[in-house]
Tab-separated table of C-alpha atoms in Angstrom:
chain	number	residue	atom	x	y	z
N	10	MET	CA	-26.910	-2.185	5.196
N	11	ILE	CA	-24.213	-0.019	5.600
N	12	PHE	CA	-26.285	3.192	6.594
N	13	GLY	CA	-28.823	1.322	8.009
N	14	VAL	CA	-32.645	1.961	7.237
N	15	ASN	CA	-33.424	4.726	9.456
N	16	ARG	CA	-30.694	6.919	8.472
N	17	GLN	CA	-32.600	9.464	5.842
N	18	PRO	CA	-29.671	11.487	3.637
N	19	PRO	CA	-30.140	14.888	3.129
N	20	ARG	CA	-32.610	16.269	0.769
N	21	ASN	CA	-33.260	19.585	-1.623
N	22	SER	CA	-29.702	18.979	-2.960
N	23	THR	CA	-28.387	21.602	-5.853
N	24	GLN	CA	-25.002	20.096	-7.886
N	25	MET	CA	-21.363	21.703	-6.079
N	26	GLN	CA	-20.372	24.611	-8.534
N	27	MET	CA	-16.114	24.442	-8.935
N	28	LEU	CA	-14.398	26.843	-10.865
N	29	ASN	CA	-12.229	24.770	-12.996
N	30	SER	CA	-13.490	21.756	-13.521
N	31	SER	CA	-17.099	18.733	-13.075
N	32	PRO	CA	-18.183	18.441	-9.396
N	33	ILE	CA	-18.120	14.721	-10.819
N	34	PHE	CA	-15.580	12.077	-10.331
N	35	HIS	CA	-16.458	8.055	-12.788
N	36	ASP	CA	-14.894	5.401	-12.090
N	37	PHE	CA	-12.522	3.530	-14.145
N	38	SER	CA	-10.890	1.259	-12.527
N	39	GLY	CA	-11.942	-1.440	-13.129
N	40	GLU	CA	-10.806	-2.453	-16.564
N	41	SER	CA	-6.739	-1.251	-15.517
N	42	TYR	CA	-7.206	-3.897	-12.686
N	43	ASP	CA	-8.361	-6.040	-14.857
N	44	SER	CA	-4.280	-6.167	-16.215
N	45	ASP	CA	-1.979	-9.104	-14.112
N	46	THR	CA	0.535	-5.900	-13.244
N	47	VAL	CA	-1.494	-3.643	-12.745
N	48	ARG	CA	-2.209	-5.510	-9.723
N	49	ALA	CA	0.887	-7.414	-9.075
N	50	THR	CA	1.671	-3.454	-9.184
N	51	VAL	CA	-1.271	-2.119	-7.108
N	52	ASP	CA	-1.297	-5.278	-4.312
N	53	ALA	CA	2.519	-4.576	-3.740
N	54	PHE	CA	1.978	-1.414	-2.562
N	55	ALA	CA	-1.407	-3.004	-0.491
N	56	ARG	CA	-0.777	-5.653	1.550
N	57	ASN	CA	2.513	-2.877	2.564
N	58	VAL	CA	0.681	-0.080	3.936
N	59	GLY	CA	-1.832	-2.779	5.738
N	60	LYS	CA	0.656	-3.445	7.913
N	61	LEU	CA	0.478	0.334	8.908
N	62	LYS	CA	-0.036	0.937	12.640
N	63	PRO	CA	-2.992	4.221	13.947
N	64	LYS	CA	-3.191	6.033	16.592
N	65	HIS	CA	-5.086	8.171	18.369
N	66	ILE	CA	-2.260	10.793	20.523
N	67	ARG	CA	-2.363	13.528	22.255
N	68	ARG	CA	-0.182	16.662	21.575
N	69	MET	CA	0.330	18.987	25.460
N	70	GLY	CA	2.353	20.758	26.344
N	71	GLY	CA	5.615	19.998	23.811
N	72	LYS	CA	4.793	16.906	24.599
N	73	ILE	CA	3.559	13.275	23.198
N	74	LYS	CA	0.702	11.270	25.388
N	75	GLU	CA	-1.049	8.008	23.632
N	76	THR	CA	-4.512	8.353	25.147
N	77	SER	CA	-5.211	4.301	24.239
N	78	SER	CA	-8.614	5.572	22.911
N	79	GLU	CA	-12.111	4.219	21.585
N	80	ILE	CA	-11.462	5.376	18.371
N	81	GLU	CA	-8.252	3.788	18.820
N	82	TRP	CA	-8.881	0.989	19.114
N	83	MET	CA	-11.743	0.219	16.009
N	84	LEU	CA	-9.227	2.137	13.856
N	85	GLN	CA	-6.472	-0.766	15.120
N	86	THR	CA	-8.862	-4.129	15.543
N	87	ARG	CA	-11.703	-3.686	13.831
N	88	PRO	CA	-12.413	-0.631	11.750
N	89	ASN	CA	-16.228	-1.844	10.745
N	90	ARG	CA	-18.766	-4.440	10.982
N	91	PHE	CA	-17.391	-6.584	7.635
N	92	MET	CA	-13.712	-5.655	7.860
N	93	ASN	CA	-10.682	-6.161	9.776
N	94	ALA	CA	-7.428	-3.127	10.754
N	95	TYR	CA	-5.060	-4.865	7.737
N	96	ILE	CA	-8.254	-5.152	4.629
N	97	PHE	CA	-9.668	-2.382	5.895
N	98	TYR	CA	-6.236	-0.450	5.309
N	99	TYR	CA	-5.074	-2.200	2.254
N	100	ARG	CA	-9.046	-1.438	0.577
N	101	LEU	CA	-7.505	2.175	0.848
N	102	ALA	CA	-4.664	1.633	-0.829
N	103	THR	CA	-5.448	-0.831	-3.773
N	104	GLN	CA	-8.304	2.330	-4.151
N	105	PHE	CA	-6.268	4.910	-4.147
N	106	LEU	CA	-3.813	3.588	-6.458
N	107	MET	CA	-6.666	2.328	-9.122
N	108	ALA	CA	-9.681	4.829	-8.552
N	109	ASN	CA	-6.988	8.139	-6.979
N	110	ASN	CA	-9.295	8.658	-4.477
N	111	VAL	CA	-11.044	6.700	-2.011
N	112	PHE	CA	-14.207	7.887	0.084
N	113	VAL	CA	-14.593	6.173	3.441
N	114	TRP	CA	-17.427	7.048	4.717
N	115	ILE	CA	-17.369	7.581	9.062
N	116	ARG	CA	-21.029	6.010	10.190
N	117	ARG	CA	-22.146	7.918	14.165
N	118	ASP	CA	-24.640	7.279	16.431
N	119	GLU	CA	-27.969	10.209	17.113
N	120	ASN	CA	-24.903	11.168	19.890
N	121	ASN	CA	-22.981	11.666	16.836
N	122	LYS	CA	-20.464	9.190	18.620
N	123	ILE	CA	-18.068	7.046	15.776
N	124	GLU	CA	-20.014	3.268	15.163
N	125	GLY	CA	-17.759	2.498	11.639
N	126	PHE	CA	-15.699	3.963	9.154
N	127	TYR	CA	-17.089	2.016	5.143
N	128	PRO	CA	-14.522	2.038	2.539
N	129	LEU	CA	-17.468	3.408	-0.326
N	130	THR	CA	-17.090	2.102	-4.502
N	131	SER	CA	-18.852	3.449	-6.086
N	132	SER	CA	-20.277	3.947	-10.220
N	133	ASN	CA	-19.645	7.514	-9.678
N	134	VAL	CA	-19.823	10.755	-7.465
N	135	ASP	CA	-20.684	14.047	-7.728
N	136	LEU	CA	-20.309	16.913	-4.703
N	137	VAL	CA	-23.785	18.669	-3.554
N	138	ASN	CA	-25.317	21.504	-2.470
N	139	THR	CA	-27.170	20.423	0.908
N	140	SER	CA	-29.581	21.922	4.001
N	141	VAL	CA	-26.383	20.505	5.722
N	142	GLY	CA	-23.901	22.109	3.430
N	143	MET	CA	-21.941	20.671	1.181
N	144	ALA	CA	-21.884	16.717	0.569
N	145	VAL	CA	-20.797	14.106	-1.201
N	146	ARG	CA	-23.536	11.138	-3.579
N	147	PHE	CA	-22.786	8.332	-4.368
N	148	ARG	CA	-24.467	6.620	-6.915
N	149	PHE	CA	-23.506	2.390	-6.234
N	150	TYR	CA	-23.569	0.083	-9.407
N	151	ASP	CA	-27.184	-1.426	-8.681
N	152	GLY	CA	-28.346	2.479	-9.322
N	153	LYS	CA	-29.002	3.550	-5.200
N	154	GLU	CA	-28.155	6.107	-4.339
N	155	TYR	CA	-26.615	8.515	-0.848
N	156	VAL	CA	-25.436	11.654	0.419
N	157	ALA	CA	-23.751	12.486	2.618
N	158	PRO	CA	-21.991	15.146	3.982
N	159	TYR	CA	-18.977	15.729	3.203
N	160	GLU	CA	-17.226	16.483	6.378
N	161	ASP	CA	-17.928	13.046	7.541
N	162	VAL	CA	-16.013	11.437	4.463
N	163	VAL	CA	-12.718	10.658	4.533
N	164	HIS	CA	-11.096	12.543	1.585
N	165	LEU	CA	-8.180	11.136	0.191
N	166	ARG	CA	-6.482	11.537	-3.373
N	167	ARG	CA	-3.620	11.189	-6.191
N	168	PHE	CA	-2.943	12.927	-8.944
N	169	TYR	CA	-4.593	16.720	-7.795
N	170	PHE	CA	-4.311	18.770	-10.706
N	171	ASN	CA	-6.840	19.919	-12.902
N	172	ASN	CA	-9.631	19.204	-11.096
N	173	ASP	CA	-10.804	21.231	-8.070
N	174	MET	CA	-12.323	18.157	-5.470
N	175	PHE	CA	-10.719	15.081	-7.391
N	176	GLY	CA	-7.839	12.844	-8.234
N	177	GLU	CA	-6.716	12.593	-11.477
N	178	PRO	CA	-8.401	9.384	-12.739
N	179	ASN	CA	-5.875	7.542	-14.593
N	180	ARG	CA	-7.547	6.159	-17.620
N	181	THR	CA	-5.348	8.576	-20.110
N	182	ALA	CA	-2.496	7.696	-18.537
N	183	LEU	CA	-2.626	4.131	-18.172
N	184	THR	CA	-4.839	2.960	-21.192
N	185	PRO	CA	-1.729	2.793	-23.481
N	186	ILE	CA	0.739	0.852	-22.216
N	187	LEU	CA	-1.688	-1.417	-20.742
N	188	ASN	CA	-2.849	-1.811	-24.549
N	189	LEU	CA	0.182	-2.477	-25.449
N	190	ILE	CA	0.779	-5.070	-22.674
N	191	SER	CA	-2.693	-6.851	-23.766
N	192	VAL	CA	-2.154	-7.107	-27.239
N	193	THR	CA	2.182	-8.397	-26.614
N	194	ASN	CA	0.383	-11.131	-24.724
N	195	GLN	CA	-2.065	-12.031	-27.021
N	196	GLY	CA	0.745	-12.187	-29.799
N	197	ILE	CA	2.688	-14.430	-27.666
N	198	ALA	CA	0.103	-17.079	-26.973
N	199	ASN	CA	-1.138	-16.600	-30.647
N	200	ALA	CA	2.284	-17.195	-31.589
N	201	VAL	CA	2.338	-20.651	-29.549
N	202	LYS	CA	-1.634	-21.328	-31.317
N	203	THR	CA	0.153	-20.991	-35.156
N	204	SER	CA	2.835	-23.252	-33.622
N	205	ALA	CA	0.922	-26.346	-33.077
N	206	MET	CA	-1.620	-24.883	-36.508
N	207	LEU	CA	-0.422	-26.645	-40.522
N	208	ARG	CA	2.276	-27.704	-40.644
N	209	GLY	CA	2.447	-28.857	-44.402
N	210	ILE	CA	0.847	-29.432	-47.488
N	211	LEU	CA	0.193	-33.874	-49.225
N	212	LYS	CA	0.302	-33.559	-52.428
N	213	PHE	CA	-1.195	-36.616	-54.545
N	214	THR	CA	-0.524	-36.994	-58.061
N	215	GLY	CA	-3.257	-38.328	-58.975
N	216	MET	CA	-6.755	-37.967	-58.528
N	217	ILE	CA	-7.900	-39.374	-55.896
N	218	LYS	CA	-11.637	-39.490	-54.156
N	219	ASP	CA	-12.046	-37.375	-51.599
N	220	THR	CA	-12.113	-40.517	-48.407
N	221	ASP	CA	-9.286	-41.842	-49.376
N	222	MET	CA	-7.558	-38.478	-50.205
N	223	GLU	CA	-8.937	-37.969	-45.921
N	224	LYS	CA	-7.542	-40.731	-45.353
N	225	GLN	CA	-3.560	-41.324	-46.888
N	226	ARG	CA	-4.238	-37.298	-44.422
N	227	GLN	CA	-4.913	-39.373	-41.767
N	228	ASP	CA	-2.570	-41.827	-42.336
N	229	PHE	CA	0.550	-39.779	-42.930
N	230	GLN	CA	0.709	-37.265	-39.554
N	231	ASP	CA	-0.216	-40.655	-37.221
N	232	LYS	CA	2.799	-42.138	-38.708
N	233	TYR	CA	5.516	-38.989	-39.040
N	234	LEU	CA	4.258	-35.900	-37.289
N	235	SER	CA	2.943	-37.583	-33.996
N	236	ALA	CA	6.035	-37.697	-31.062
N	237	SER	CA	6.114	-41.324	-31.676
N	238	ASN	CA	8.419	-40.410	-35.140
N	239	ASN	CA	11.619	-39.828	-33.039
N	240	GLY	CA	13.829	-40.323	-36.037
N	241	GLY	CA	12.130	-37.063	-37.644
N	242	ILE	CA	12.053	-38.524	-41.018
N	243	ALA	CA	8.451	-39.226	-43.619
N	244	ALA	CA	9.098	-41.373	-46.568
N	245	THR	CA	6.673	-41.477	-49.965
N	246	ASP	CA	5.949	-42.849	-52.610
N	247	SER	CA	5.279	-41.429	-55.954
N	248	LYS	CA	1.456	-41.006	-55.842
N	249	ALA	CA	1.779	-38.081	-52.589
N	250	GLU	CA	4.146	-35.277	-52.211
N	251	TYR	CA	4.683	-33.079	-49.146
N	252	VAL	CA	5.812	-30.106	-48.972
N	253	GLU	CA	6.679	-28.073	-45.271
N	254	LEU	CA	4.454	-25.121	-44.688
N	255	LYS	CA	7.411	-23.024	-42.959
N	256	SER	CA	5.655	-20.793	-40.023
N	257	ASP	CA	7.850	-18.489	-38.229
N	258	PRO	CA	5.850	-16.420	-35.290
N	259	LYS	CA	7.534	-13.240	-33.565
N	260	MET	CA	8.016	-13.085	-30.145
N	261	ILE	CA	8.768	-9.703	-28.019
N	262	ASP	CA	12.251	-10.824	-26.410
N	263	GLU	CA	12.760	-10.100	-22.572
N	264	LYS	CA	14.253	-6.895	-22.392
N	265	GLN	CA	11.004	-5.321	-24.531
N	266	MET	CA	8.350	-6.761	-22.324
N	267	SER	CA	10.693	-6.333	-19.136
N	268	ALA	CA	9.999	-1.820	-20.312
N	269	MET	CA	6.916	-2.819	-20.286
N	270	GLU	CA	6.445	-3.933	-17.110
N	271	ASN	CA	8.744	-1.356	-15.558
N	272	LYS	CA	6.430	1.777	-16.819
N	273	VAL	CA	3.570	-0.039	-15.509
N	274	HIS	CA	5.654	-0.630	-11.886
N	275	SER	CA	6.956	3.406	-12.096
N	276	TYR	CA	2.886	4.977	-13.031
N	277	PHE	CA	2.092	3.290	-9.954
N	278	GLY	CA	5.789	4.357	-7.683
N	279	THR	CA	7.686	0.574	-7.254
N	280	ASN	CA	9.967	-1.362	-9.416
N	281	SER	CA	10.272	-4.904	-9.859
N	282	LYS	CA	11.937	-5.901	-6.651
N	283	ILE	CA	8.990	-4.339	-4.780
N	284	VAL	CA	6.286	-5.822	-6.547
N	285	GLN	CA	8.610	-9.867	-5.863
N	286	SER	CA	9.648	-9.053	-3.085
N	287	ASN	CA	13.057	-9.114	-3.957
N	288	TYR	CA	14.564	-6.230	-2.229
N	289	SER	CA	17.307	-4.860	-0.489
N	290	GLU	CA	16.781	-2.769	2.713
N	291	SER	CA	18.371	0.529	1.129
N	292	GLU	CA	15.434	-0.229	-1.981
N	293	TRP	CA	12.318	-0.763	0.779
N	294	ASN	CA	13.638	2.052	3.094
N	295	ALA	CA	13.158	4.562	-0.789
N	296	PHE	CA	10.220	2.157	-1.473
N	297	TYR	CA	8.303	2.933	2.072
N	298	GLU	CA	9.439	6.883	2.087
N	299	SER	CA	8.651	7.539	-1.428
N	300	MET	CA	5.441	5.906	-1.278
N	301	ILE	CA	3.996	5.178	2.034
N	302	GLU	CA	5.190	6.413	3.802
N	303	SER	CA	3.866	10.043	2.163
N	304	PHE	CA	-0.328	7.963	2.036
N	305	ALA	CA	0.249	7.777	5.727
N	306	LEU	CA	0.604	10.899	6.361
N	307	GLN	CA	-2.419	11.978	4.208
N	308	MET	CA	-4.706	9.270	5.740
N	309	GLY	CA	-3.505	10.752	9.249
N	310	LEU	CA	-4.369	14.637	8.115
N	311	GLU	CA	-7.936	13.257	6.797
N	312	PHE	CA	-8.506	11.194	9.666
N	313	THR	CA	-7.671	13.766	12.615
N	314	TYR	CA	-9.137	16.184	10.463
N	315	LYS	CA	-12.466	14.189	9.911
N	316	ILE	CA	-13.138	12.060	12.945
N	317	PHE	CA	-12.554	15.376	15.500
N	318	SER	CA	-13.954	18.535	15.984
N	319	ASP	CA	-11.737	21.826	16.172
N	320	ARG	CA	-11.656	22.028	19.763
N	321	ALA	CA	-10.840	18.491	20.318
N	322	GLN	CA	-7.814	19.415	17.437
N	323	GLY	CA	-6.976	22.628	19.532
N	324	HIS	CA	-6.776	20.008	22.606
N	325	GLY	CA	-3.703	18.421	20.250
N	326	ASN	CA	-6.075	15.067	19.157
N	327	GLU	CA	-4.149	13.776	16.450
N	328	ILE	CA	-4.826	10.549	15.187
N	329	LEU	CA	-1.502	8.874	12.484
N	330	PHE	CA	-0.159	5.958	11.292
N	331	GLU	CA	2.924	4.265	12.210
N	332	ALA	CA	5.036	1.201	10.690
N	333	ASN	CA	8.121	-0.563	12.365
N	334	ARG	CA	10.481	-0.245	9.758
N	335	LEU	CA	13.867	-2.155	11.048
N	336	GLN	CA	11.298	-4.801	11.128
N	337	TYR	CA	12.592	-5.034	7.264
N	338	ALA	CA	16.441	-4.070	8.579
N	339	SER	CA	19.035	-6.774	8.593
N	340	ASN	CA	19.852	-8.284	11.686
N	341	ASP	CA	22.930	-6.953	11.469
N	342	THR	CA	21.792	-2.725	10.954
N	343	LYS	CA	18.489	-4.693	14.251
N	344	VAL	CA	20.614	-4.778	16.311
N	345	LYS	CA	23.443	-1.584	15.933
N	346	ILE	CA	20.160	0.393	16.386
N	347	ILE	CA	18.924	-1.399	19.295
N	348	GLU	CA	22.581	-0.772	20.739
N	349	THR	CA	22.656	2.288	20.577
N	350	LEU	CA	18.635	3.720	21.159
N	351	VAL	CA	19.108	1.596	24.080
N	352	ASP	CA	21.229	2.660	26.137
N	353	ARG	CA	20.530	6.172	25.374
N	354	GLY	CA	17.568	5.286	26.838
N	355	MET	CA	15.201	6.069	23.525
N	356	MET	CA	14.043	2.419	23.726
N	357	SER	CA	12.376	0.101	26.567
N	358	ILE	CA	13.529	-3.296	26.327
N	359	ASN	CA	9.902	-5.120	25.021
N	360	GLN	CA	10.347	-2.012	21.806
N	361	GLY	CA	13.876	-4.368	20.916
N	362	LEU	CA	12.387	-7.355	21.488
N	363	GLU	CA	9.434	-6.150	19.151
N	364	VAL	CA	11.344	-5.601	15.977
N	365	PHE	CA	12.616	-8.733	16.472
N	366	ASN	CA	9.171	-10.500	16.721
N	367	LEU	CA	9.987	-11.734	19.914
N	368	PRO	CA	7.433	-11.917	22.915
N	369	PRO	CA	7.777	-8.122	25.783
N	370	VAL	CA	8.731	-9.607	29.118
N	371	GLU	CA	7.487	-8.256	32.471
N	372	ASN	CA	8.812	-4.702	33.613
N	373	GLY	CA	10.450	-4.509	30.414
N	374	GLU	CA	8.797	-1.018	29.488
N	375	LYS	CA	10.974	0.699	31.627
N	376	ARG	CA	13.295	2.397	30.077
N	377	ILE	CA	17.223	1.720	30.547
N	378	MET	CA	20.573	3.983	29.891
N	379	SER	CA	23.905	3.290	29.961
N	380	LEU	CA	26.675	5.305	32.337
N	381	ASN	CA	28.215	6.832	30.199
N	382	PHE	CA	25.582	9.734	29.061
N	383	ILE	CA	24.591	12.037	31.034
N	384	ASP	CA	22.196	14.681	31.716
N	385	ALA	CA	23.670	17.524	28.772
N	386	ASP	CA	22.302	20.472	31.459
N	387	LYS	CA	25.425	18.903	34.091
N	388	ALA	CA	27.587	17.998	31.433
N	389	SER	CA	30.206	20.870	32.576
N	390	GLU	CA	29.283	20.533	36.475
N	391	TYR	CA	30.236	17.219	36.188
N	392	GLN	CA	33.974	17.753	33.999
N	393	LEU	CA	34.445	20.207	36.819
N	394	GLY	CA	34.523	17.849	39.422
N	395	LYS	CA	31.376	20.030	40.647
N	396	VAL	CA	27.956	18.398	41.573
N	397	LYS	CA	25.293	21.050	41.668
N	398	GLY	CA	23.835	20.768	45.004
N	399	SER	CA	25.914	19.091	46.886
N	400	ALA	CA	29.091	20.966	49.046
N	401	GLU	CA	32.286	19.641	48.988
N	402	PRO	CA	33.520	18.260	52.600
N	403	PRO	CA	36.033	20.202	54.268
N	404	LYS	CA	39.969	18.856	53.360
N	405	VAL	CA	41.920	17.486	56.231
N	406	LYS	CA	45.333	17.959	57.089
N	407	GLY	CA	47.379	15.640	58.419
N	408	GLY	CA	47.703	14.310	61.533
N	409	GLU	CA	44.088	16.350	62.730
N	410	LYS	CA	41.380	14.451	63.363
N	411	LYS	CA	37.375	14.954	62.452
N	412	ASN	CA	35.356	16.794	65.116
N	413	ASP	CA	31.267	17.438	66.224
N	414	ASP	CA	31.709	20.396	66.640
N	415	ASN	CA	30.727	21.905	63.352
N	416	GLY	CA	34.216	24.040	62.323
N	417	GLU	CA	33.850	26.115	65.503
N	418	THR	CA	37.323	24.484	66.738
């Protein structure tokens, strides 16, 4: 459905030979994502990455020109037939943290025109040599395979260390703390169950039939161990003696549980305030600069290289991923920044309105500038009372009149 029936992968492939590692990547992310702590942490990153806005720009002569190309429209609205832009980048961010490797296949038609961008999730991936050069062989969970040229695969990596081509998996580093959290959660559940289990023994002093013993036990339970026994007092005669069994299940305290969750948050580059959307302006900026901005930078570089030919890149074509960071600032900060940037001509009126989620106005793309600011090249002339290209009018002495003889008299 994604690859099409007429697309034949390259044949006669041989496995790539790496210097220091294996050319095969196995996906171990499934078990980790089952943890509620991991899932909430990854979601906090992915839902904010989904807000990034891709742009196709062209750098020419030191200037940046927005192109509004078809590629930009595709990346901003619907990268493929099955995903809108938000879901597309949300999935890339999720795979980035969970597998430390992201593979996006660029589908092209027979004329090499881009038809879509498809993130691929497979059981394992290996690099092979084919007739078209280096390629990626995907083995999917249903047993099927597909080989795509590496130049048509956007490859994002995290924890890039020992392996020559792939990011390191999370399994070794993350499994111990996840096992500890799992055991802790099971302990809490067992403690709750224990509190509802056997709480005492009804000891009969004489011989009694099993049926009578069960009836006596049920009567005692109904009378004294139910919620209707508001007084909390039981009464027995000499035929039976009630012996209480004290259970003392050990519960992990809140600080210890929080410390374990913080280890997971730290591993994924965030904290509990970001996960719970309870962050301050400075905390958000720190999270953005350390996690989202670096991911956006890697995406921009990789998408640029895999989308455009060397010639197109030489003409300044580039893909950037941006976010309106002012959306997360306080209203006081927004007002101060807008006042500063608009007065200096660095922001249009519509850009200022966008910060407050207000609709644009007619002619709002014009930039205005306060008269308090002038061109730096003309500052000295302005201070001396001179402006280049203008002549100072001749002074007229007292009692004299102006004439039109060009100064001849």
